[in-house]
Coordinates of C-alpha atoms in Angstrom, one line a residue:
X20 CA 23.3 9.5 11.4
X21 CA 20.4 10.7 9.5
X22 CA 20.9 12.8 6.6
X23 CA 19.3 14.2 3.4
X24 CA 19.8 12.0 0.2
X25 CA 22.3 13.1 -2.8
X26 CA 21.3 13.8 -6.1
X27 CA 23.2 10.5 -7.3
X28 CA 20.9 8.9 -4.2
X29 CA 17.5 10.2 -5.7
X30 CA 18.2 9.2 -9.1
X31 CA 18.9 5.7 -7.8
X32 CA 15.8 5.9 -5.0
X33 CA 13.7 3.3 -6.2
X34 CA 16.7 0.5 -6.2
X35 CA 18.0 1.7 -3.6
X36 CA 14.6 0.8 -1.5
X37 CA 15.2 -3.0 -2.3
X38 CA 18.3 -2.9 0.2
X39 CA 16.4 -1.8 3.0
X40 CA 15.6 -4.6 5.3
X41 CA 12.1 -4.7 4.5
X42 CA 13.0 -4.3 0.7
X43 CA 11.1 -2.3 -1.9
X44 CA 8.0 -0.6 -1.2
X45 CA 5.4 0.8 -3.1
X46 CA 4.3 3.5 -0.4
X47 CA 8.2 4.8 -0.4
X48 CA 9.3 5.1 -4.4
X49 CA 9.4 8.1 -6.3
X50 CA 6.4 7.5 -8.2
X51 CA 4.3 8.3 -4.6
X52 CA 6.3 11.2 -3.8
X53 CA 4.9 12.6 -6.9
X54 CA 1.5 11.6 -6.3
X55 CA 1.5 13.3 -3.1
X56 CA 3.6 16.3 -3.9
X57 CA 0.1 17.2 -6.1
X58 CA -1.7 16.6 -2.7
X59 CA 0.3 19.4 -0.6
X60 CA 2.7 17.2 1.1
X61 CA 6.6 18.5 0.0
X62 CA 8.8 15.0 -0.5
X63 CA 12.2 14.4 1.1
X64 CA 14.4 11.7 0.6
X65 CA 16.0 10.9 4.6
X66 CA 19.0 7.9 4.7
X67 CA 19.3 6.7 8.3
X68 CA 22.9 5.3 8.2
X69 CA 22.6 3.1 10.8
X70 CA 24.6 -0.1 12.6
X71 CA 22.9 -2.5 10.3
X72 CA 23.0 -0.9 7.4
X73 CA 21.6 2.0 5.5
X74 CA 17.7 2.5 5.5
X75 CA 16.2 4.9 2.3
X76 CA 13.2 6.9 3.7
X77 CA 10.8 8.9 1.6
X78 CA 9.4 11.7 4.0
X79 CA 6.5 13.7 3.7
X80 CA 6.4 17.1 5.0
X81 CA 3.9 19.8 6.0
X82 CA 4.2 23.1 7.5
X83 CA 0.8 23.6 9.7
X84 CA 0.5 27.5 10.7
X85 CA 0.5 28.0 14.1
X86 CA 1.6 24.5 14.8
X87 CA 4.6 24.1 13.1
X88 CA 6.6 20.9 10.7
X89 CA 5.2 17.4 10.7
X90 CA 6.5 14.4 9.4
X91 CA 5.0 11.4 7.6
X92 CA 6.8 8.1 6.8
X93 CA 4.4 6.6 4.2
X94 CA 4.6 2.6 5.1
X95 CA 8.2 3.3 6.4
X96 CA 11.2 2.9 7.6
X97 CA 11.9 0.0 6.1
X98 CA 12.7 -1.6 9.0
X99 CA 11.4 -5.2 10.0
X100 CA 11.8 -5.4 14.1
X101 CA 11.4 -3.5 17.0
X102 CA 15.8 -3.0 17.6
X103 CA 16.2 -1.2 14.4
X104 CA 12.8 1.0 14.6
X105 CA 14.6 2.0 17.8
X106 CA 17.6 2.9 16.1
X107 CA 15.7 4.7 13.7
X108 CA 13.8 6.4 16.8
X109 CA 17.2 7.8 18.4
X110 CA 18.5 8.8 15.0
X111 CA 15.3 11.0 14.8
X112 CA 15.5 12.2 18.0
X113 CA 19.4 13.4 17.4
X114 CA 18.7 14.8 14.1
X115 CA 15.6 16.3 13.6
X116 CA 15.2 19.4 14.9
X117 CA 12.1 21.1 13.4
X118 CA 9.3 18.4 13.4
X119 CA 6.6 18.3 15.9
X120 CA 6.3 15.0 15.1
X121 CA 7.2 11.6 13.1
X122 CA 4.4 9.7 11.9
X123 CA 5.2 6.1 10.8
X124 CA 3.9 2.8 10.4
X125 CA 7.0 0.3 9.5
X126 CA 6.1 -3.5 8.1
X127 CA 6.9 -4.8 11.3
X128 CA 4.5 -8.0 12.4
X129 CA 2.3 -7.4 15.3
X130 CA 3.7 -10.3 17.6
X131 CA 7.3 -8.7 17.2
X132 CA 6.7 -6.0 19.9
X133 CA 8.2 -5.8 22.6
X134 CA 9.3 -2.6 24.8
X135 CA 8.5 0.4 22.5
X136 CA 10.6 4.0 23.1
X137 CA 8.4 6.4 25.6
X138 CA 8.3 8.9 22.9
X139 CA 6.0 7.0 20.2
X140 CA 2.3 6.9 20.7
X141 CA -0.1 4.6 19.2
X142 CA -3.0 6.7 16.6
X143 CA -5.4 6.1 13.9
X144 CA -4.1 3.9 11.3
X145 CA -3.0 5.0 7.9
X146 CA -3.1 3.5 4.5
X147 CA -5.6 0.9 6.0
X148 CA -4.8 -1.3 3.3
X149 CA -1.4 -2.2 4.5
X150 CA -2.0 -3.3 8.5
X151 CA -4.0 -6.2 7.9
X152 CA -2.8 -8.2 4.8
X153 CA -2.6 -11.0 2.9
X154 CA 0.7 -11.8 1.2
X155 CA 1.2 -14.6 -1.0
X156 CA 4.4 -16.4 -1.1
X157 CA 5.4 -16.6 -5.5
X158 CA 8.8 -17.4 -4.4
X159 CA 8.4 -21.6 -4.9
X160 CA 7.1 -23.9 -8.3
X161 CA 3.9 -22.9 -9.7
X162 CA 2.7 -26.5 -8.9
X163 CA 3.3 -26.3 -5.3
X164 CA 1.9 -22.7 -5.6
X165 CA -1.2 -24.1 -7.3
X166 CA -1.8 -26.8 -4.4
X167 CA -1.6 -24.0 -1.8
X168 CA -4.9 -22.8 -2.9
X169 CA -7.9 -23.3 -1.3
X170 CA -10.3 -25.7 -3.7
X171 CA -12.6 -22.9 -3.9
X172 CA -9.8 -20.5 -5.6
X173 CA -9.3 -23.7 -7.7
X174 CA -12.1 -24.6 -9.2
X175 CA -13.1 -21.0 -9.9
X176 CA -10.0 -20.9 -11.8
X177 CA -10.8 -23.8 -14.0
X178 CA -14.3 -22.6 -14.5
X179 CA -12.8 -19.3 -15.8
X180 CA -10.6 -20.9 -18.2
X181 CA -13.5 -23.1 -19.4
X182 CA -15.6 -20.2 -20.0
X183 CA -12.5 -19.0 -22.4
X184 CA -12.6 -15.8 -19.9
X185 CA -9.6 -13.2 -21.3
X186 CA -7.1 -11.7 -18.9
X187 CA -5.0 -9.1 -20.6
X188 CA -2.7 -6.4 -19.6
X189 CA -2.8 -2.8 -20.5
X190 CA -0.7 0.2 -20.0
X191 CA -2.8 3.5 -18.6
X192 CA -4.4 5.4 -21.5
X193 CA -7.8 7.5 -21.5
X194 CA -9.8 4.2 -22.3
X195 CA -8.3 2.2 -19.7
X196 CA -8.4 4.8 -17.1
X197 CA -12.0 5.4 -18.0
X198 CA -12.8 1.8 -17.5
X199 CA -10.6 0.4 -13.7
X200 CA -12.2 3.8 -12.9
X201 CA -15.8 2.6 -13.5
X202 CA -14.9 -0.9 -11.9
X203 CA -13.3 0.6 -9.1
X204 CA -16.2 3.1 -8.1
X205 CA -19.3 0.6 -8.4
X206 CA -17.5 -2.2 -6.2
X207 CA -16.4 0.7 -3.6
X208 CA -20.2 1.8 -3.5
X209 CA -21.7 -1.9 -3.4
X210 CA -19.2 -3.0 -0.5
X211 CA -19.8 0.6 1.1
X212 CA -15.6 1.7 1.0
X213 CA -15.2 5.2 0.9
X214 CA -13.0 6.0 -1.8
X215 CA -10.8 9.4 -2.8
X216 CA -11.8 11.4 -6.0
X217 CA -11.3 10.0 -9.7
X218 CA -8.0 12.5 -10.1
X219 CA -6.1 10.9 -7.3
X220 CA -6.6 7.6 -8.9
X221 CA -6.0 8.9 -12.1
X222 CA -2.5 10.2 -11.4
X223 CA -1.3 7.2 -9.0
X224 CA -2.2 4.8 -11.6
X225 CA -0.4 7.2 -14.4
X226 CA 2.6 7.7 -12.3
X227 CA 3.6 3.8 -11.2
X228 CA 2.9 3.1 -15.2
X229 CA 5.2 5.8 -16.3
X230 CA 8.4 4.7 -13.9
X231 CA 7.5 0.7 -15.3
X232 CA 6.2 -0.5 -11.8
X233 CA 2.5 -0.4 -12.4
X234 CA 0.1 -1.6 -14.8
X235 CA -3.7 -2.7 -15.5
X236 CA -5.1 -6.3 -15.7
X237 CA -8.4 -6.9 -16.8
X238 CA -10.8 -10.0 -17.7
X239 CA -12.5 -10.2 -20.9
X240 CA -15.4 -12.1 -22.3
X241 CA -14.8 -14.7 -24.8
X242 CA -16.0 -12.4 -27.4
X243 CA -15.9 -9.0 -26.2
X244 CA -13.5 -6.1 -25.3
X245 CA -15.8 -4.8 -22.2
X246 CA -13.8 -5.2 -19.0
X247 CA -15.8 -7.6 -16.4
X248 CA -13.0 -7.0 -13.6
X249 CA -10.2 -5.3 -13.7
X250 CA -6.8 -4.5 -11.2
X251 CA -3.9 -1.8 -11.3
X252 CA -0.9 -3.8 -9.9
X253 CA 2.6 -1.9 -8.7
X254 CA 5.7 -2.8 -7.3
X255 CA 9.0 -2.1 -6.2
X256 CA 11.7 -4.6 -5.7
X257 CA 10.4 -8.1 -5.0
X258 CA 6.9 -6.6 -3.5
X259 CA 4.1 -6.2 -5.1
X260 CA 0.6 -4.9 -4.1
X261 CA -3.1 -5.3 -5.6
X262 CA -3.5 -1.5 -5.0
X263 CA -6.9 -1.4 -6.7
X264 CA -9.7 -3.3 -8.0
X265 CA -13.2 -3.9 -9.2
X266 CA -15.8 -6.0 -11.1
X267 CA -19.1 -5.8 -12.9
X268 CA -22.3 -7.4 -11.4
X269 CA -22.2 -10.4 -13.7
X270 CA -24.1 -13.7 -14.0
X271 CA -20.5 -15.0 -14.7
X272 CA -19.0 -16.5 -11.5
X273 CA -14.9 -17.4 -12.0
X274 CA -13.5 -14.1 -13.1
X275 CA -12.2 -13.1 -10.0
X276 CA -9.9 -15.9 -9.1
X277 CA -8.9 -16.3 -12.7
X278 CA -7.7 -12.8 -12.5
X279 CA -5.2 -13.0 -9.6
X280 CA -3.8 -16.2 -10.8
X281 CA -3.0 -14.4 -14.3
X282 CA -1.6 -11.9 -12.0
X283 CA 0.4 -14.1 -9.9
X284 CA 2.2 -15.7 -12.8
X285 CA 3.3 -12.1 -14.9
X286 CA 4.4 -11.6 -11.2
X287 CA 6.5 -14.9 -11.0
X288 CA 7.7 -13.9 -15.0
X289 CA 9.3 -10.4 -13.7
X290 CA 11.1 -11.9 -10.3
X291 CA 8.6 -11.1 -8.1
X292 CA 8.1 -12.9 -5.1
X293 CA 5.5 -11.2 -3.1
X294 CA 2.1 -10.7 -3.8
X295 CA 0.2 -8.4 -1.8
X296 CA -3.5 -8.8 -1.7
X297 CA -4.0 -6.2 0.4
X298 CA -6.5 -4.6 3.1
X299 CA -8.6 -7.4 5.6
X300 CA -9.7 -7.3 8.9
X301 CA -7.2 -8.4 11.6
X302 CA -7.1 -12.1 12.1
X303 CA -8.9 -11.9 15.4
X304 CA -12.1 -10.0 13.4
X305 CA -12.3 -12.4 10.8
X306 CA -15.5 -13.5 11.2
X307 CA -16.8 -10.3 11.8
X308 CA -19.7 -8.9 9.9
X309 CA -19.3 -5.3 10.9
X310 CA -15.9 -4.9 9.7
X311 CA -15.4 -2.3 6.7
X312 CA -13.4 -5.1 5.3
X313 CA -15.5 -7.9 5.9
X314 CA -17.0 -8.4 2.1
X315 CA -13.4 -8.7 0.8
X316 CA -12.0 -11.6 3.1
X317 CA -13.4 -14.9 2.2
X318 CA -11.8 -14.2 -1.0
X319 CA -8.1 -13.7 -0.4
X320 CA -8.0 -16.4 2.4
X321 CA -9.4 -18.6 -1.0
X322 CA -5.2 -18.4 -2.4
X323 CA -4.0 -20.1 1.0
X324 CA -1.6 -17.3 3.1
X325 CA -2.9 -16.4 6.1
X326 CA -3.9 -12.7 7.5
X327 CA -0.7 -11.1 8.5
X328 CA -1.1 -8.3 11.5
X329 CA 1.4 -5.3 11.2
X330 CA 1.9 -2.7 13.8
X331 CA 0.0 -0.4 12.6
X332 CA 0.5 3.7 12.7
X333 CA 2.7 5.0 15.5
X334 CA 3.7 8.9 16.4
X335 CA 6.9 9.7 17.6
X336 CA 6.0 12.9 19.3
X337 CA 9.8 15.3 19.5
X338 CA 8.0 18.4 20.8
X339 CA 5.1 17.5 23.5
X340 CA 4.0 20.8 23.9
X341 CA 2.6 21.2 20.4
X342 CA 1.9 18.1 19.7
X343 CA -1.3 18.4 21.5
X344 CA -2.2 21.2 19.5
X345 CA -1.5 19.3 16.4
X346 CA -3.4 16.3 18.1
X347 CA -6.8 19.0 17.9
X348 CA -5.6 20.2 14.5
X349 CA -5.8 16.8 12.9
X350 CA -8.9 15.4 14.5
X351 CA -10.7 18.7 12.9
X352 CA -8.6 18.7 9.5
X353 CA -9.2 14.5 9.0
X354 CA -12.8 14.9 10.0
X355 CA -13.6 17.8 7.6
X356 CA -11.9 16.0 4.5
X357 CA -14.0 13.0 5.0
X358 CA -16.8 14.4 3.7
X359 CA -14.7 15.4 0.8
X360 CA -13.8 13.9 -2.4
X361 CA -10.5 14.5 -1.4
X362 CA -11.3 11.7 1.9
X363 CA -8.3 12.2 3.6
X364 CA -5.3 14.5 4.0
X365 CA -2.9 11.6 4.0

């Protein structure tokens, strides 16, 4: 069946994510339910019990006038194959009675499709940073971690330590904020990323750090206390994700590598065994220039993993005849916002 969570459930929500197949996920906890609660969208906490087990869903909800409910699973289910998101498809189908639609985009691997049900339809991705990724593998000795490493990521890591380069960690405060916000913005405008507005960053970052599952790196000089790059890491479970980061123009070259592997090992120290890099192209763009992504992929291929294609964002559409209304509706809304601060409505 698929039902609404209990209070005991909620209170639990964020260890209760680690049992889903997929295991924890930073798009699901409780920390991005109240991120997006401040951006109109009303959470709900869904369990699917289902023949493999029980699968904890956060859902976000919207009434459009005229239109009706829709539905957004945020990088969920948690499901990791094609049989259970069809599971998870009837269950919806059974149980939900008021949405137009379901939108979702589960971690399942590209090459695991097979027959989809007739009722989902391929859209416009979502949270771009999570269908193309990079994950690194912390889960084995730190020397055979090391070795997986291309020489590049290396010998950039060695030069860093050479040039006595600093990489602390910092809980969010005014200071901080002030300064992954200035990193953040002037790498976004020199690789030409759009980018939401400062407050959206501002209360993500505040929110993971509050709950214990997100916090800031950042690389010092030898001598000073001015960032040269920083990152705001978060997790849940055994996943974690580089959600944002930045850097300085800076005639220092081995910061960046340095960083990540300071990163990887505080990672190892808490049990974490999956290290997210996130957005690239998709493995078969690569090499391609044009790509919105294209500036950021030479260096997360440096650490070794390979480019990892998910499905992407699906809709399963439960009432056809407004669902092409909607289909109108969000084209208009999503265009609009782009040329927002806001960027996007998701």
């Amino acid at each position: 069946m698929l039902r609404q969570a209990t209070a005991r459930e909620i209170k639990r929500w964020d260890e209760l994510l680690t049992e889903n197949p997929a295991g924890g996920e930073v798009f699901q906890t409780k920390a991005f339910a109240a991120v997006k609660k401040r951006q109109g969208w009303q959470p709900e906490f869904w369990v699917y019990e289902t023949s493999f087990g029980q699968v904890y869903t956060l859902a976000l909800t919207r009434k459009i006038t005229g239109i009706g409910r829709i539905v957004y699973l945020p990088r969920g289910p948690g499901v990791v194959n094609v049989k259970q998101w069809r599971e998870i498809c009837r269950l919806n189908r059974k149980f939900e009675k008021t949405a137009i639609l379901i939108k979702m985009n589960p971690p399942i691997i590209h090459n695991d499709i097979k027959t989809l049900p007739n009722d989902l339809t391929k859209v416009s991705n979502i949270q771009r940073s999570t269908i193309n990724t990079v994950v690194i593998n912390l889960d084995q000795p730190e020397e055979d971690l090391w070795r997986s490493f291309r020489q590049r990521a290396r010998r950039s890591i060695r030069g860093g330590k050479k040039e006595r380069l600093r990489v602390i960690d910092v809980e969010p405060s005014p200071a901080s904020i002030a300064q992954m916000w200035q990193l953040y913005k002037n790498t976004a405008k020199r690789a030409k990323l759009s980018i939401r507005r400062q407050d959206y960053y501002q209360r993500f970052w505040q929110e993971f750090a509050e709950r214990s599952i997100g916090r800031f790196f950042f690389v010092l000089p030898p001598n000073g206390q001015e960032p040269m790059a920083g990152a705001f890491i978060s997790w849940s479970g055994k996943n974690a994700l580089y959600k944002d980061g930045g850097s300085r123009r800076d005639g220092k070259t081995h910061f960046s590598h340095l960083l990540h592997w300071q990163i990887m090992c505080t990672l190892r120290e808490r049990g974490i065994t999956n290290y997210d890099l996130g957005g690239t192209p998709p493995s078969d763009r690569l090499n391609d220039p044009t790509h919105a992504l294209a500036s950021l992929v030479t260096f997360k291929l440096s650490f070794g993993a390979p480019v990892v294609d998910f499905i992407g964002t699906y809709d399963q559409v439960l009432k056809p005849t407004k669902y092409g209304r909607w289909q109108q509706t969000e084209r208009l809304w999503r265009g609009v916002v782009r040329h927002t601060p806001s960027r996007d409505i998701y």
